[in-house]
PDB file of C-alpha atoms in Angstrom:
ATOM      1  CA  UNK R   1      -4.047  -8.533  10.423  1.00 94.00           C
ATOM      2  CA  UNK R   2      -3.013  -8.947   6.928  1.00 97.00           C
ATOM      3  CA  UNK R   3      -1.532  -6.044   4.787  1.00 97.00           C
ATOM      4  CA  UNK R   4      -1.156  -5.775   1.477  1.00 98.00           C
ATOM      5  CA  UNK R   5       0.964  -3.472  -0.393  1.00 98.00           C
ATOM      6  CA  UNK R   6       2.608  -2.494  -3.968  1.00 96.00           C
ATOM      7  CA  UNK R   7       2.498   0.255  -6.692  1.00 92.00           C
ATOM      8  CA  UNK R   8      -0.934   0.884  -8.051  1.00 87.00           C
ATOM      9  CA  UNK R   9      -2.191  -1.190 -10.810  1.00 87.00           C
ATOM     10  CA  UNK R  10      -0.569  -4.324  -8.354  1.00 92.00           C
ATOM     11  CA  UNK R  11      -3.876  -5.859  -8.176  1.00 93.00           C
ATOM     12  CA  UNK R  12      -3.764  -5.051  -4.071  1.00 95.00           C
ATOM     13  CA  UNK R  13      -7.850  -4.686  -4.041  1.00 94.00           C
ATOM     14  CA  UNK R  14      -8.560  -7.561  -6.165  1.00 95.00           C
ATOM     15  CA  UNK R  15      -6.659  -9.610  -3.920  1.00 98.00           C
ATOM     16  CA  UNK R  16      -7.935  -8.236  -1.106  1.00 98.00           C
ATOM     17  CA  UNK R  17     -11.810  -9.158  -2.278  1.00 97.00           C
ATOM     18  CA  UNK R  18     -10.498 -12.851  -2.701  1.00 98.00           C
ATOM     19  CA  UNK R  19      -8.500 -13.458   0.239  1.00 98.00           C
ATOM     20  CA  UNK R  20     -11.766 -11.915   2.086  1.00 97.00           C
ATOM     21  CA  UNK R  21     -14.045 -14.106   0.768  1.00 97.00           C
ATOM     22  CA  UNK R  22     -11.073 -17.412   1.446  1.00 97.00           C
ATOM     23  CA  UNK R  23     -10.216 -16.261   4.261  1.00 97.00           C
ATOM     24  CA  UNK R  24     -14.290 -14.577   5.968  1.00 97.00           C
ATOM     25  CA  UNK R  25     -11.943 -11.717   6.765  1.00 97.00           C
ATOM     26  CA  UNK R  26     -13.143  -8.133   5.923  1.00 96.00           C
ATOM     27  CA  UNK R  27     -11.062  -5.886   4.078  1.00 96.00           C
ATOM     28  CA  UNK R  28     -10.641  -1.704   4.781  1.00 92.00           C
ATOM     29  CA  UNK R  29      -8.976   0.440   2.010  1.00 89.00           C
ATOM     30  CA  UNK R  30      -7.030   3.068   2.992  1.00 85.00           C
ATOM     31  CA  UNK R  31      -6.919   6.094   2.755  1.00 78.00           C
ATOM     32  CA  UNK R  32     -10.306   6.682   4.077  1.00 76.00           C
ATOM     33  CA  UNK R  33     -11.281   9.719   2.046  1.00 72.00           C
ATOM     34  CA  UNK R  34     -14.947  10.070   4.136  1.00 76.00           C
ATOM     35  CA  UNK R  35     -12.602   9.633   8.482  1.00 72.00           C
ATOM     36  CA  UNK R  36     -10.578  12.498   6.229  1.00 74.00           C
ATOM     37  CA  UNK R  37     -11.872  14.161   3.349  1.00 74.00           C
ATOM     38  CA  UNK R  38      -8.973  17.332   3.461  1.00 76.00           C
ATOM     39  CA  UNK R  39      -7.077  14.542   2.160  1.00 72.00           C
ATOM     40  CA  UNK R  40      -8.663  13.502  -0.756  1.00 73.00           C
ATOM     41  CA  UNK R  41      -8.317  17.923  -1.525  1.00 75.00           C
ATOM     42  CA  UNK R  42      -4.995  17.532  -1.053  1.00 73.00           C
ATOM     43  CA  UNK R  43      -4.464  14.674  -3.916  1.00 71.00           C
ATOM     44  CA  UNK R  44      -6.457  17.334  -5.903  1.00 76.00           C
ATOM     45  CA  UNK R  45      -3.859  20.028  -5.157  1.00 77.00           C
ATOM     46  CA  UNK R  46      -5.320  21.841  -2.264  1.00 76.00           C
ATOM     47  CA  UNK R  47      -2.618  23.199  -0.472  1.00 78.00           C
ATOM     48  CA  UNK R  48      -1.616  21.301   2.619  1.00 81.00           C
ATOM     49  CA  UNK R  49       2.072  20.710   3.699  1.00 82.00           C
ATOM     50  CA  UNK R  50       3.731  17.033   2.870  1.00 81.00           C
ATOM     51  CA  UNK R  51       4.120  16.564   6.462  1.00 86.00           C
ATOM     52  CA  UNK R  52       0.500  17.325   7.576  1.00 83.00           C
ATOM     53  CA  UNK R  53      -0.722  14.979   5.012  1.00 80.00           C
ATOM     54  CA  UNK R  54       1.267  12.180   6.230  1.00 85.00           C
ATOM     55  CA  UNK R  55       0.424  12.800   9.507  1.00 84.00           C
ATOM     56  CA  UNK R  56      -3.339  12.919   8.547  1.00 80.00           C
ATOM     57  CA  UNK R  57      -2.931  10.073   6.764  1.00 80.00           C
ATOM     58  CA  UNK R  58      -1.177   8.243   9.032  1.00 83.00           C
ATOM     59  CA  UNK R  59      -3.848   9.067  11.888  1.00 81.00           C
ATOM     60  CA  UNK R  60      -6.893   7.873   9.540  1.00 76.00           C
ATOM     61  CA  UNK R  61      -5.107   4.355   9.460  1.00 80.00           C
ATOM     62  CA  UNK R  62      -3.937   3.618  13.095  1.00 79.00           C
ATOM     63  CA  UNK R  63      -7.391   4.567  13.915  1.00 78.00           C
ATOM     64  CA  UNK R  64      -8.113   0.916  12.821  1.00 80.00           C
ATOM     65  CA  UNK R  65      -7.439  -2.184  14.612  1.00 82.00           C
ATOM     66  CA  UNK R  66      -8.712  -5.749  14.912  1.00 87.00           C
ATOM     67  CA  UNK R  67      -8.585  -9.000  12.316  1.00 94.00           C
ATOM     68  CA  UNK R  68      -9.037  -7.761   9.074  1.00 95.00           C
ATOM     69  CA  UNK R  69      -7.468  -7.462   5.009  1.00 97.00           C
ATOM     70  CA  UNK R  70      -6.323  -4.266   4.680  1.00 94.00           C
ATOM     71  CA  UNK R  71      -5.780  -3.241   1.367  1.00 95.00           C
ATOM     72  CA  UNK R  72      -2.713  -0.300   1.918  1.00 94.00           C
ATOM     73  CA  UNK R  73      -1.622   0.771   5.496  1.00 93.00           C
ATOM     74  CA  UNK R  74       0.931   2.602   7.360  1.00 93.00           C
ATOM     75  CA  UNK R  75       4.079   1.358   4.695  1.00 95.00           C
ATOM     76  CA  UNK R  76       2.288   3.132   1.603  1.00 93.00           C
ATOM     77  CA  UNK R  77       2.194   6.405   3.468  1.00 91.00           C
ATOM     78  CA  UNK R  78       6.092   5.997   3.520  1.00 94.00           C
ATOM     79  CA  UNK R  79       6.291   4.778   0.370  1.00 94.00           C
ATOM     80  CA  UNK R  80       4.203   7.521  -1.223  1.00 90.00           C
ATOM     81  CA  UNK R  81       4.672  10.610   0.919  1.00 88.00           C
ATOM     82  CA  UNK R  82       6.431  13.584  -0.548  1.00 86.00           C
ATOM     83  CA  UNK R  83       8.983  13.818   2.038  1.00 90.00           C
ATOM     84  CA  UNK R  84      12.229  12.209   2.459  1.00 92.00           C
ATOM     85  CA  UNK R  85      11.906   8.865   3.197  1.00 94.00           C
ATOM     86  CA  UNK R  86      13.984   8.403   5.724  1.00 95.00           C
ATOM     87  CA  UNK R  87      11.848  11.637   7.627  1.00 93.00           C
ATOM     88  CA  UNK R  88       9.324   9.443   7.154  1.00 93.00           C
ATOM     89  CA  UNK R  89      10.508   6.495   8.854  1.00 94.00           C
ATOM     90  CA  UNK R  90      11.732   8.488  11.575  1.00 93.00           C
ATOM     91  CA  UNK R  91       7.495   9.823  12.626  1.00 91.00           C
ATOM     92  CA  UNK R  92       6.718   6.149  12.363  1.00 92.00           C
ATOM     93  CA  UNK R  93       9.286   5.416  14.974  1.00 92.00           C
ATOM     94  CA  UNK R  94       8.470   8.193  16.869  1.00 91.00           C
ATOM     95  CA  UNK R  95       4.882   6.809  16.727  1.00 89.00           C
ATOM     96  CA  UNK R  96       6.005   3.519  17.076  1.00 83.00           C
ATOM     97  CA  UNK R  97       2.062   2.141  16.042  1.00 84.00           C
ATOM     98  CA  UNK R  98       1.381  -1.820  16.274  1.00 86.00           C
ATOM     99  CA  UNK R  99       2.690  -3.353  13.681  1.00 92.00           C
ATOM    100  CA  UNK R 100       0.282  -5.903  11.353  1.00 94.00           C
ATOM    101  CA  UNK R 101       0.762  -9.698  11.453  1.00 96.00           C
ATOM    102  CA  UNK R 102       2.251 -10.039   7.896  1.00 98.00           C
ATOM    103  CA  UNK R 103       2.410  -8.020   4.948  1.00 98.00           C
ATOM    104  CA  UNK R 104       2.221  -9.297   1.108  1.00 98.00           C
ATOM    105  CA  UNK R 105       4.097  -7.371  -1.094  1.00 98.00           C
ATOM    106  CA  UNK R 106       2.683  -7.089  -4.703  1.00 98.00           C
ATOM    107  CA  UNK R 107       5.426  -6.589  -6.626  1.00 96.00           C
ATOM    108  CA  UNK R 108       4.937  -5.691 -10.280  1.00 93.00           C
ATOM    109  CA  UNK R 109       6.207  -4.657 -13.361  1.00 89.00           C
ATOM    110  CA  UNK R 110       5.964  -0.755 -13.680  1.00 79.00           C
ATOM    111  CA  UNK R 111       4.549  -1.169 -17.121  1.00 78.00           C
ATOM    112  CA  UNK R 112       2.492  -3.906 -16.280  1.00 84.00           C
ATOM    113  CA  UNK R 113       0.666  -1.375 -13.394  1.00 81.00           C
ATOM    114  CA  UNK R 114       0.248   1.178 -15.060  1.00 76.00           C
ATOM    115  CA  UNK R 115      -1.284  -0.963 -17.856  1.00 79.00           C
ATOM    116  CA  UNK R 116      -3.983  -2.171 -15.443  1.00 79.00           C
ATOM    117  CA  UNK R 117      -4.298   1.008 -13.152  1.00 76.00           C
ATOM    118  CA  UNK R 118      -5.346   2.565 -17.137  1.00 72.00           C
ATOM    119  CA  UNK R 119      -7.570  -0.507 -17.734  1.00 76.00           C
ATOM    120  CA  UNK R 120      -9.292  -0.122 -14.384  1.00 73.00           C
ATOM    121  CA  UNK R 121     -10.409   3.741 -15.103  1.00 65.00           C
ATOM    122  CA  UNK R 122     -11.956   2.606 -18.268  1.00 58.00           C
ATOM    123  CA  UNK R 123      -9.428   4.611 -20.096  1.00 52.00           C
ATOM    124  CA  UNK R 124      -5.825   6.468 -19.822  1.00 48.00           C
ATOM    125  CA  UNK R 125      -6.494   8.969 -17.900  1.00 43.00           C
ATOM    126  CA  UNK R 126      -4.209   9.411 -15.123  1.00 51.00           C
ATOM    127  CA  UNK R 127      -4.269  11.611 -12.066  1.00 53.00           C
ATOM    128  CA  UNK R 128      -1.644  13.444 -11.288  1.00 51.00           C
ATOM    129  CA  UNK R 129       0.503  10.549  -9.265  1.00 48.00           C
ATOM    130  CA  UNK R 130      -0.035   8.413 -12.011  1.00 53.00           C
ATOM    131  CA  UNK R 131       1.462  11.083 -14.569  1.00 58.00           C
ATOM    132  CA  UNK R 132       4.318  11.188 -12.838  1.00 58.00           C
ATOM    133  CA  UNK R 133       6.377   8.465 -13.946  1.00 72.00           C
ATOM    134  CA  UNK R 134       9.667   9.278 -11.983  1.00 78.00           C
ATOM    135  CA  UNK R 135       7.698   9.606  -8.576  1.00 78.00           C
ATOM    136  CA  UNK R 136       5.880   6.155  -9.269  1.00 81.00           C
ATOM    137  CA  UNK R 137       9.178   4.441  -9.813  1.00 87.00           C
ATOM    138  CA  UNK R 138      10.394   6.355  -6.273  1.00 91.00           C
ATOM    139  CA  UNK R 139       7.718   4.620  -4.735  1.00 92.00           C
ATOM    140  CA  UNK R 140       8.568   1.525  -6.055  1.00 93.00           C
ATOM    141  CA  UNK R 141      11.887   1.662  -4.654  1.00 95.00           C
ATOM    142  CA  UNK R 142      10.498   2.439  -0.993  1.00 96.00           C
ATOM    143  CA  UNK R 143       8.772  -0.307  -0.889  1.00 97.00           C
ATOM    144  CA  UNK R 144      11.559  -2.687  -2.233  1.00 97.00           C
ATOM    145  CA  UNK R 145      13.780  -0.906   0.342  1.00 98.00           C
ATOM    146  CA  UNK R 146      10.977  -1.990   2.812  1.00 98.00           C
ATOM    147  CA  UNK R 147      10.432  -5.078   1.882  1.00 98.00           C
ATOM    148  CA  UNK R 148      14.223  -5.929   1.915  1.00 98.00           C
ATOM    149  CA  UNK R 149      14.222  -4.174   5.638  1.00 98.00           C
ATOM    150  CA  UNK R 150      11.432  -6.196   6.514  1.00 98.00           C
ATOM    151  CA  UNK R 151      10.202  -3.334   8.127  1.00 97.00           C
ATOM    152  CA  UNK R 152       8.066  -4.167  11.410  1.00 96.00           C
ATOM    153  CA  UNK R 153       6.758  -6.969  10.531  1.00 97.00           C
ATOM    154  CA  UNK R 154       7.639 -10.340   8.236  1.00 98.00           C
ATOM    155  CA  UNK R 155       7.229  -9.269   4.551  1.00 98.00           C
ATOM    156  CA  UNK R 156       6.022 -11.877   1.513  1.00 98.00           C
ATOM    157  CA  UNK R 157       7.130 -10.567  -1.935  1.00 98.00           C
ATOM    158  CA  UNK R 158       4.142 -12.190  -4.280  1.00 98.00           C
ATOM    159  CA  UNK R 159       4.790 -11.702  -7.657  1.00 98.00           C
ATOM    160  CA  UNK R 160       2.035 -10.128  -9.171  1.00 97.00           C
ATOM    161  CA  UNK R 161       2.757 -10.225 -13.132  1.00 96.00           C
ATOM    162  CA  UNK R 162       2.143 -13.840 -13.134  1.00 96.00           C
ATOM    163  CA  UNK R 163      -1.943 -15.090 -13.651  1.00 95.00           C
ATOM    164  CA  UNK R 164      -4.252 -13.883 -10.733  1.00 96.00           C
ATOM    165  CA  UNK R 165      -5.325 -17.139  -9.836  1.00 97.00           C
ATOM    166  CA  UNK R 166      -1.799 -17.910  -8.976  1.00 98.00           C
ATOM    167  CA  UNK R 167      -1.323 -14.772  -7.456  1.00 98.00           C
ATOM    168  CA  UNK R 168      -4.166 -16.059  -4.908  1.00 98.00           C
ATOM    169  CA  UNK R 169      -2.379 -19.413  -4.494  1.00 98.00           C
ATOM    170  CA  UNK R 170       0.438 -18.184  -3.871  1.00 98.00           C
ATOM    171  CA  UNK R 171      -0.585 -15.738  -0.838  1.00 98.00           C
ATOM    172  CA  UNK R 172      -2.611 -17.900   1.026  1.00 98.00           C
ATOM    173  CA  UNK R 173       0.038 -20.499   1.117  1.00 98.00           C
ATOM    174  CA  UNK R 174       2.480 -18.046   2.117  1.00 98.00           C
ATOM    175  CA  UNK R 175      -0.639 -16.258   4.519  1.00 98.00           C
ATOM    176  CA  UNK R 176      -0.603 -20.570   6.458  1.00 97.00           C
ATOM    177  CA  UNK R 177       1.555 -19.570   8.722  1.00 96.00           C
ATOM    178  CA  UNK R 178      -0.134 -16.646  10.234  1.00 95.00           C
ATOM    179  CA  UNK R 179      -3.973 -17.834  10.414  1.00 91.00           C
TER     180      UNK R 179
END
């Protein structure tokens, strides 16, 4: 299994469409807002606690196993949940869930993302994680403190500012080893 990861706007589901079609892997996007629609309320504001919608969250994606491209998993709930991140690691240890093959790391400008996560909703419109700025940049630093952990399992850092076609280069020559 393949896992990639990185702020929004780091071109994770583009990447995931072409290394599907490279690589006849499919790909599944998490979260899965139809296994648990409560969630998708609770990115609207319905009131649910930060802890229950990790653990939700985290249920909807270890629900999933086999060969596949999966396009977010278990390291964005860390990165992105509202509670301490170390609290976070902590459930996935308790867990302990299997851990994926390899993980590409998308890493990206923070203006750069945001231009792109604005020029994929047709316009700059943001929902509310994408208005605020200081929590983006939080969950930018999770995942470098992840990625620098290599936390359960080998992590690539691709840099995704560069042209897209090199971005795919690059990944599936890093990806040779694990195929």
């Amino acid at each position: 299994m393949i896992v990639l990861e990185g702020i929004d706007g780091a071109g994770k589901s583009t990447l995931a469409k072409a290394l599907s079609q490279e690589l006849n892997l499919p790909v599944k996007s998490f979260p899965n807002y139809e296994n648990i629609p409560v969630i998708k309320r609770y990115f609207q504001g319905e009131p649910i606690t930060h802890e229950g919608a990790f653990l939700l969250l985290l249920g909807d994606i270890l629900s999933e196993k086999g060969d596949f491209i999966a396009d977010r998993f278990y390291f964005s709930t860390i990165a992105y949940a509202k509670i301490d991140l170390f609290k976070a690691i902590a459930i996935i240890e308790t867990v302990n869930p299997w851990s994926p093959d390899v993980v590409l790391y998308l890493d990206v400008d923070f203006d750069k993302a945001l231009e792109r996560t604005a020029q994929k909703r047709g316009e700059a419109v943001f929902d509310d994680y994408d208005k605020n700025v200081a929590f983006l940049k939080e969950v930018k630093r999770r995942f470098d403190f992840l990625y620098e952990r290599q936390y359960r399992a080998p992590w690539i850092k691709i840099d995704a500012n560069q042209p897209f076609e090199r971005v795919v280069e690059q990944s599936l020559e890093a990806l040779k080893p694990y195929l």
